[in-house]
Short mmCIF file of C-alpha atoms in Angstrom, two decimals:
data_model
loop_
_atom_site.label_atom_id
_atom_site.label_comp_id
_atom_site.label_asym_id
_atom_site.label_seq_id
_atom_site.Cartn_x
_atom_site.Cartn_y
_atom_site.Cartn_z
CA MET H 1 -29.25 -7.66 80.70
CA VAL H 2 -26.14 -9.73 80.10
CA SER H 3 -22.64 -8.35 80.78
CA ILE H 4 -19.43 -8.88 78.81
CA GLY H 5 -16.32 -10.44 80.32
CA VAL H 6 -12.94 -11.88 79.35
CA GLN H 7 -9.97 -13.66 80.90
CA THR H 8 -7.42 -11.67 82.87
CA LYS H 9 -4.59 -13.78 81.43
CA ASN H 10 -2.29 -11.84 79.07
CA VAL H 11 -3.88 -8.54 80.17
CA VAL H 12 -3.62 -8.29 83.95
CA PHE H 13 -0.04 -8.76 85.14
CA ASP H 14 1.28 -8.98 88.69
CA SER H 15 3.66 -6.08 88.03
CA ASP H 16 0.78 -3.61 87.55
CA PRO H 17 -2.64 -5.27 87.79
CA ALA H 18 -4.48 -1.94 87.98
CA ALA H 19 -3.31 -1.02 84.48
CA GLY H 20 -4.57 -4.32 83.10
CA PHE H 21 -8.00 -3.99 84.66
CA GLN H 22 -8.27 -0.43 83.36
CA MET H 23 -7.40 -1.67 79.88
CA LEU H 24 -10.23 -4.19 80.11
CA ARG H 25 -12.65 -1.47 81.15
CA ASP H 26 -11.51 0.91 78.42
CA ALA H 27 -11.88 -1.88 75.83
CA GLY H 28 -15.54 -2.38 76.74
CA PHE H 29 -15.62 -5.09 79.41
CA SER H 30 -17.39 -4.83 82.75
CA CYS H 31 -16.50 -8.32 84.03
CA ALA H 32 -13.48 -10.62 84.10
CA ASP H 33 -12.64 -14.28 84.53
CA PHE H 34 -9.69 -14.34 86.92
CA SER H 35 -7.08 -16.76 85.53
CA LEU H 36 -5.89 -18.35 88.77
CA ASN H 37 -4.87 -21.39 86.73
CA SER H 38 -1.98 -19.29 85.38
CA TYR H 39 -0.20 -19.64 88.72
CA LEU H 40 0.04 -23.45 88.55
CA LEU H 41 0.19 -24.60 84.94
CA ASN H 42 -1.39 -27.78 83.62
CA THR H 43 1.66 -28.39 81.43
CA SER H 44 3.77 -28.66 84.58
CA LEU H 45 1.27 -30.82 86.44
CA TYR H 46 1.10 -33.36 83.63
CA ARG H 47 4.88 -33.70 84.07
CA PHE H 48 4.27 -34.25 87.82
CA GLU H 49 5.91 -30.89 88.58
CA LEU H 50 4.68 -28.51 91.28
CA ASN H 51 5.70 -24.99 92.18
CA ASP H 52 5.40 -23.47 95.65
CA PHE H 53 2.81 -20.78 94.88
CA PHE H 54 0.04 -22.39 96.91
CA ASP H 55 2.37 -23.14 99.80
CA ARG H 56 1.65 -19.58 100.89
CA SER H 57 -0.75 -19.15 103.80
CA ASP H 58 -4.25 -17.80 103.16
CA ALA H 59 -3.16 -14.43 104.52
CA GLU H 60 -0.07 -14.38 102.30
CA LEU H 61 -2.14 -15.19 99.23
CA GLU H 62 -4.60 -12.42 100.04
CA GLN H 63 -1.72 -10.00 100.45
CA TYR H 64 -0.25 -11.15 97.11
CA PHE H 65 -3.54 -10.49 95.32
CA SER H 66 -4.51 -7.33 97.20
CA PRO H 67 -3.28 -5.10 94.31
CA HIS H 68 -5.39 -7.13 91.89
CA LYS H 69 -8.52 -6.75 94.02
CA LYS H 70 -7.94 -3.02 94.40
CA GLY H 71 -7.16 -2.63 90.69
CA ALA H 72 -10.36 -4.38 89.63
CA ALA H 73 -12.43 -2.24 92.00
CA ALA H 74 -10.79 0.97 90.82
CA ALA H 75 -11.53 0.11 87.19
CA GLY H 76 -15.09 -0.97 87.91
CA ILE H 77 -14.44 -4.56 86.81
CA THR H 78 -16.48 -7.31 88.49
CA LEU H 79 -14.75 -10.66 88.84
CA ASN H 80 -17.70 -12.93 88.07
CA GLN H 81 -15.79 -16.19 87.65
CA MET H 82 -12.44 -17.77 88.42
CA HIS H 83 -10.68 -20.79 86.96
CA MET H 84 -9.16 -23.17 89.48
CA PRO H 85 -5.80 -24.73 88.48
CA TYR H 86 -6.20 -28.03 86.66
CA PRO H 87 -5.97 -30.96 86.49
CA LEU H 88 -6.81 -31.66 90.11
CA CYS H 89 -6.33 -35.36 89.51
CA VAL H 90 -3.26 -36.20 87.43
CA PRO H 91 -3.67 -39.74 86.04
CA ASN H 92 -0.81 -41.87 87.37
CA GLY H 93 0.38 -38.80 89.28
CA GLY H 94 0.60 -40.48 92.66
CA GLY H 95 -1.15 -39.87 95.94
CA ASP H 96 1.03 -37.06 97.24
CA LEU H 97 0.60 -34.92 94.14
CA ASN H 98 -3.14 -35.44 93.82
CA ASP H 99 -3.75 -35.05 97.56
CA TYR H 100 -1.95 -31.69 97.45
CA LEU H 101 -4.01 -30.55 94.44
CA GLN H 102 -7.34 -31.65 95.88
CA GLN H 103 -6.82 -30.69 99.50
CA THR H 104 -4.53 -27.66 99.37
CA VAL H 105 -4.78 -26.05 95.92
CA ALA H 106 -8.54 -26.52 95.58
CA CYS H 107 -9.39 -25.13 99.02
CA LYS H 108 -7.02 -22.17 98.78
CA SER H 109 -8.40 -21.40 95.32
CA MET H 110 -11.92 -21.27 96.72
CA LYS H 111 -10.85 -18.97 99.55
CA LEU H 112 -9.22 -16.65 97.02
CA CYS H 113 -12.40 -16.71 94.96
CA ALA H 114 -14.33 -15.55 98.02
CA TYR H 115 -11.65 -12.94 98.77
CA PHE H 116 -12.31 -11.43 95.35
CA GLN H 117 -16.07 -11.60 96.07
CA CYS H 118 -16.34 -13.76 92.96
CA PRO H 119 -19.42 -16.05 93.01
CA HIS H 120 -18.33 -18.84 90.61
CA ILE H 121 -15.26 -21.05 90.41
CA VAL H 122 -14.72 -23.42 87.48
CA VAL H 123 -13.36 -26.88 88.28
CA HIS H 124 -12.30 -29.52 85.76
CA GLY H 125 -13.74 -32.97 86.29
CA PHE H 126 -11.29 -35.86 86.51
CA LYS H 127 -10.20 -37.44 83.23
CA LEU H 128 -10.21 -41.04 84.40
CA ALA H 129 -12.60 -42.89 82.06
CA ARG H 130 -9.76 -44.79 80.40
CA ASN H 131 -8.20 -45.70 83.74
CA LEU H 132 -11.46 -46.73 85.41
CA GLY H 133 -13.23 -48.25 82.42
CA SER H 134 -16.27 -46.00 82.12
CA GLU H 135 -17.51 -42.43 82.21
CA ASP H 136 -19.85 -43.26 85.09
CA ALA H 137 -16.94 -44.49 87.21
CA GLU H 138 -15.02 -41.34 86.25
CA TRP H 139 -17.87 -39.12 87.44
CA GLU H 140 -18.14 -41.08 90.68
CA GLN H 141 -14.57 -40.08 91.54
CA THR H 142 -15.19 -36.46 90.54
CA GLU H 143 -18.36 -36.37 92.63
CA LYS H 144 -16.54 -37.69 95.69
CA PHE H 145 -14.05 -34.87 95.33
CA LEU H 146 -16.79 -32.27 94.86
CA ASP H 147 -18.47 -33.57 98.01
CA THR H 148 -15.34 -32.66 99.95
CA LEU H 149 -15.58 -29.09 98.61
CA ALA H 150 -19.29 -28.65 99.33
CA PRO H 151 -18.99 -27.51 102.98
CA LEU H 152 -16.44 -24.84 102.04
CA ALA H 153 -18.53 -23.74 99.05
CA ARG H 154 -21.50 -23.30 101.37
CA GLU H 155 -19.44 -21.37 103.92
CA LEU H 156 -17.99 -19.07 101.26
CA HIS H 157 -21.23 -18.70 99.27
CA LEU H 158 -19.64 -20.04 96.09
CA THR H 159 -21.02 -22.05 93.19
CA ILE H 160 -18.61 -24.68 91.84
CA CYS H 161 -18.98 -25.08 88.06
CA VAL H 162 -17.94 -28.17 86.12
CA GLU H 163 -17.37 -27.81 82.38
CA ASN H 164 -17.58 -29.92 79.26
CA LEU H 165 -14.08 -31.18 78.40
CA TYR H 166 -12.42 -33.17 75.65
CA ASN H 167 -9.95 -36.03 75.83
CA SER H 168 -7.53 -37.59 73.36
CA ALA H 169 -7.56 -41.11 72.00
CA GLY H 170 -5.50 -42.49 69.16
CA GLY H 171 -4.39 -39.05 68.10
CA SER H 172 -7.95 -37.71 67.91
CA LEU H 173 -9.98 -35.56 70.28
CA VAL H 174 -13.03 -37.24 71.79
CA GLU H 175 -15.64 -36.42 74.41
CA GLY H 176 -14.26 -35.98 77.90
CA PRO H 177 -16.00 -35.34 81.22
CA CYS H 178 -19.40 -33.63 81.29
CA CYS H 179 -20.24 -33.90 77.59
CA ASN H 180 -23.68 -35.44 78.14
CA ALA H 181 -26.12 -32.66 78.96
CA ARG H 182 -28.84 -34.93 80.34
CA LYS H 183 -26.42 -36.66 82.70
CA ALA H 184 -24.89 -33.34 83.69
CA ALA H 185 -28.29 -31.88 84.57
CA GLU H 186 -29.28 -34.96 86.57
CA ARG H 187 -25.95 -35.04 88.41
CA ILE H 188 -26.06 -31.35 89.28
CA ASP H 189 -29.61 -31.67 90.60
CA ARG H 190 -28.74 -34.76 92.62
CA PHE H 191 -25.67 -33.09 94.10
CA ASN H 192 -27.55 -29.93 95.08
CA ASP H 193 -30.48 -31.91 96.49
CA ARG H 194 -28.10 -33.95 98.62
CA HIS H 195 -26.42 -30.83 99.98
CA HIS H 196 -29.71 -28.90 100.30
CA GLU H 197 -28.28 -25.89 98.48
CA GLU H 198 -27.31 -24.82 94.96
CA LEU H 199 -23.57 -25.43 95.25
CA LEU H 200 -22.91 -26.97 91.82
CA GLY H 201 -23.52 -25.47 88.40
CA PHE H 202 -22.20 -25.73 84.85
CA CYS H 203 -19.72 -23.87 82.67
CA PHE H 204 -20.39 -24.33 78.95
CA ASP H 205 -17.22 -24.17 76.87
CA THR H 206 -17.93 -23.42 73.20
CA GLY H 207 -14.49 -24.47 71.98
CA HIS H 208 -14.62 -27.87 73.67
CA ALA H 209 -18.18 -28.33 72.42
CA ASN H 210 -17.06 -27.66 68.85
CA LEU H 211 -14.17 -30.13 69.16
CA THR H 212 -16.46 -32.91 70.39
CA GLY H 213 -19.37 -32.21 68.05
CA LEU H 214 -21.96 -31.30 70.66
CA ASP H 215 -25.33 -29.85 69.65
CA PHE H 216 -25.05 -26.38 71.18
CA GLU H 217 -28.75 -25.50 71.26
CA SER H 218 -29.86 -28.86 72.62
CA PHE H 219 -27.10 -28.94 75.24
CA LEU H 220 -27.85 -25.45 76.55
CA THR H 221 -31.61 -26.01 76.54
CA THR H 222 -31.14 -29.20 78.55
CA LEU H 223 -28.90 -27.44 81.07
CA GLY H 224 -31.36 -24.60 81.59
CA HIS H 225 -30.92 -22.76 84.89
CA ARG H 226 -27.93 -24.94 85.79
CA LEU H 227 -25.79 -22.94 83.36
CA LYS H 228 -23.94 -20.33 85.42
CA VAL H 229 -20.86 -19.29 83.40
CA LEU H 230 -19.45 -19.47 79.89
CA HIS H 231 -16.10 -19.99 78.18
CA ILE H 232 -16.59 -18.46 74.72
CA HIS H 233 -13.92 -19.09 72.08
CA ASP H 234 -13.47 -20.56 68.62
CA ASN H 235 -11.38 -23.23 66.91
CA ASP H 236 -11.09 -25.13 63.65
CA GLY H 237 -12.68 -28.30 65.01
CA VAL H 238 -9.27 -29.94 65.29
CA GLY H 239 -7.31 -28.10 68.01
CA ASP H 240 -8.25 -26.26 71.20
CA LEU H 241 -7.07 -22.90 69.88
CA HIS H 242 -9.07 -20.40 71.99
CA GLN H 243 -9.50 -17.89 69.19
CA ILE H 244 -11.98 -15.10 68.46
CA PRO H 245 -15.52 -16.21 67.44
CA PHE H 246 -16.18 -16.37 63.69
CA THR H 247 -12.45 -16.91 62.99
CA PHE H 248 -12.79 -20.34 61.36
CA THR H 249 -14.96 -21.55 58.51
CA LYS H 250 -15.81 -24.96 57.11
CA THR H 251 -16.23 -23.94 53.49
CA ARG H 252 -15.21 -21.24 51.05
CA GLU H 253 -18.77 -19.97 51.44
CA ASN H 254 -17.76 -19.02 55.00
CA THR H 255 -19.94 -21.39 56.98
CA ALA H 256 -18.66 -20.93 60.52
CA SER H 257 -16.79 -23.83 62.08
CA THR H 258 -18.65 -23.23 65.34
CA ASP H 259 -22.45 -23.18 65.57
CA TRP H 260 -22.81 -19.64 66.88
CA ASN H 261 -26.44 -19.43 65.83
CA GLY H 262 -27.25 -22.56 67.83
CA PHE H 263 -25.29 -21.14 70.76
CA LEU H 264 -27.34 -17.95 70.74
CA ARG H 265 -30.64 -19.77 70.25
CA GLY H 266 -29.83 -22.00 73.20
CA LEU H 267 -28.91 -19.09 75.47
CA LYS H 268 -32.01 -17.17 74.46
CA SER H 269 -34.30 -20.15 75.01
CA ILE H 270 -33.16 -20.46 78.64
CA GLN H 271 -33.19 -16.67 79.13
CA PHE H 272 -29.51 -16.56 80.03
CA ASP H 273 -28.87 -13.25 81.80
CA GLN H 274 -25.38 -13.65 83.28
CA VAL H 275 -21.98 -12.86 81.73
CA LEU H 276 -20.89 -13.53 78.15
CA SER H 277 -17.31 -14.40 79.13
CA PHE H 278 -14.62 -14.92 76.50
CA GLU H 279 -11.77 -17.38 77.05
CA THR H 280 -9.52 -15.94 74.35
CA ALA H 281 -6.22 -15.21 76.10
CA PRO H 282 -4.04 -16.84 73.37
CA VAL H 283 -5.36 -14.29 70.87
CA LEU H 284 -3.63 -11.51 72.78
CA SER H 285 -0.21 -13.12 72.48
CA ALA H 286 -0.74 -13.76 68.77
CA PHE H 287 -1.26 -10.09 67.93
CA PRO H 288 1.58 -7.58 68.28
CA GLU H 289 1.58 -5.84 71.66
CA GLU H 290 0.63 -2.59 69.95
CA MET H 291 -2.62 -4.20 68.74
CA LYS H 292 -3.66 -5.81 72.03
CA PHE H 293 -6.11 -3.08 72.94
CA LYS H 294 -7.78 -3.14 69.53
CA ALA H 295 -8.03 -6.95 69.72
CA LEU H 296 -9.72 -6.63 73.12
CA GLN H 297 -12.10 -4.02 71.72
CA PHE H 298 -13.02 -6.37 68.88
CA ILE H 299 -13.75 -9.21 71.30
CA ALA H 300 -15.89 -6.87 73.40
CA ASP H 301 -17.74 -5.77 70.24
CA ILE H 302 -18.57 -9.41 69.49
CA GLY H 303 -19.84 -9.70 73.04
CA GLN H 304 -22.10 -6.71 72.45
CA TYR H 305 -23.36 -8.32 69.23
CA PHE H 306 -24.15 -11.53 71.13
CA ALA H 307 -25.88 -9.50 73.85
CA GLY H 308 -28.04 -7.82 71.23
CA CYS H 309 -29.04 -11.20 69.84
CA LEU H 310 -30.19 -12.27 73.30
CA SER H 311 -32.33 -9.21 73.91
CA PRO H 312 -36.09 -9.86 74.02
CA SER H 313 -37.63 -9.54 70.57
#
């Protein structure tokens, strides 16, 4: 039986994490995606700006997040996935910046994931196709980086999950890393065979898939057992808006912008039995604070609807 999860961002705050986790539980969630990427923002990294959050020692970071771990446990919320800060390779960012991201931020993120007893950590592949001339060359650099993380992933019993991304070109959004399901499946298998353990999996992002025109059912069917976690959210096909499913339509007849039927058929065909995890944090800042709980309940209700669709006939 699948579970329902959502991001901690815009719900769980450092000032009182226990209250946020309890709100998630009361709204109908049993799992959460811990938004570690909120502590080192991509908008800053693309400006070559760092903060000192990950300069803390491992022990200091565990102490910082101890209230979060206790709050999740008290509320009965399982942290099933975590999002590592991104990008981990800033194009034209320089060696010092990228070395810090790949050697310090990545490793400390994985240790925090293990501290939370969270089994999956999502990592963005490098967006370097334009710089290197091909998607294959881009993956080669990502794979070299993932190889450096493999021993720690094995030690901590973690699965690293790459996700389908988009990129921009000429003012339009185009396919980014990991948008070819066949290649992704082959690369994951090759990586795991080389390391003699299942250390690499996939995170399917519905919003990115909609932006890049992927065939949801075909993509998920091709991934099969390699699919470990989900980022479920909606958009208009133009911007990465991270909104509630069924929000956008293509026609006045209300044809959904996102192929939710294909999504569900794909999940059902591979007998997906993990967590239906929503990546809808921006929704919660769009609604008035007084409506946050009801918005969370609505998202959880959609998760229950999806779960019902995946139940054996």
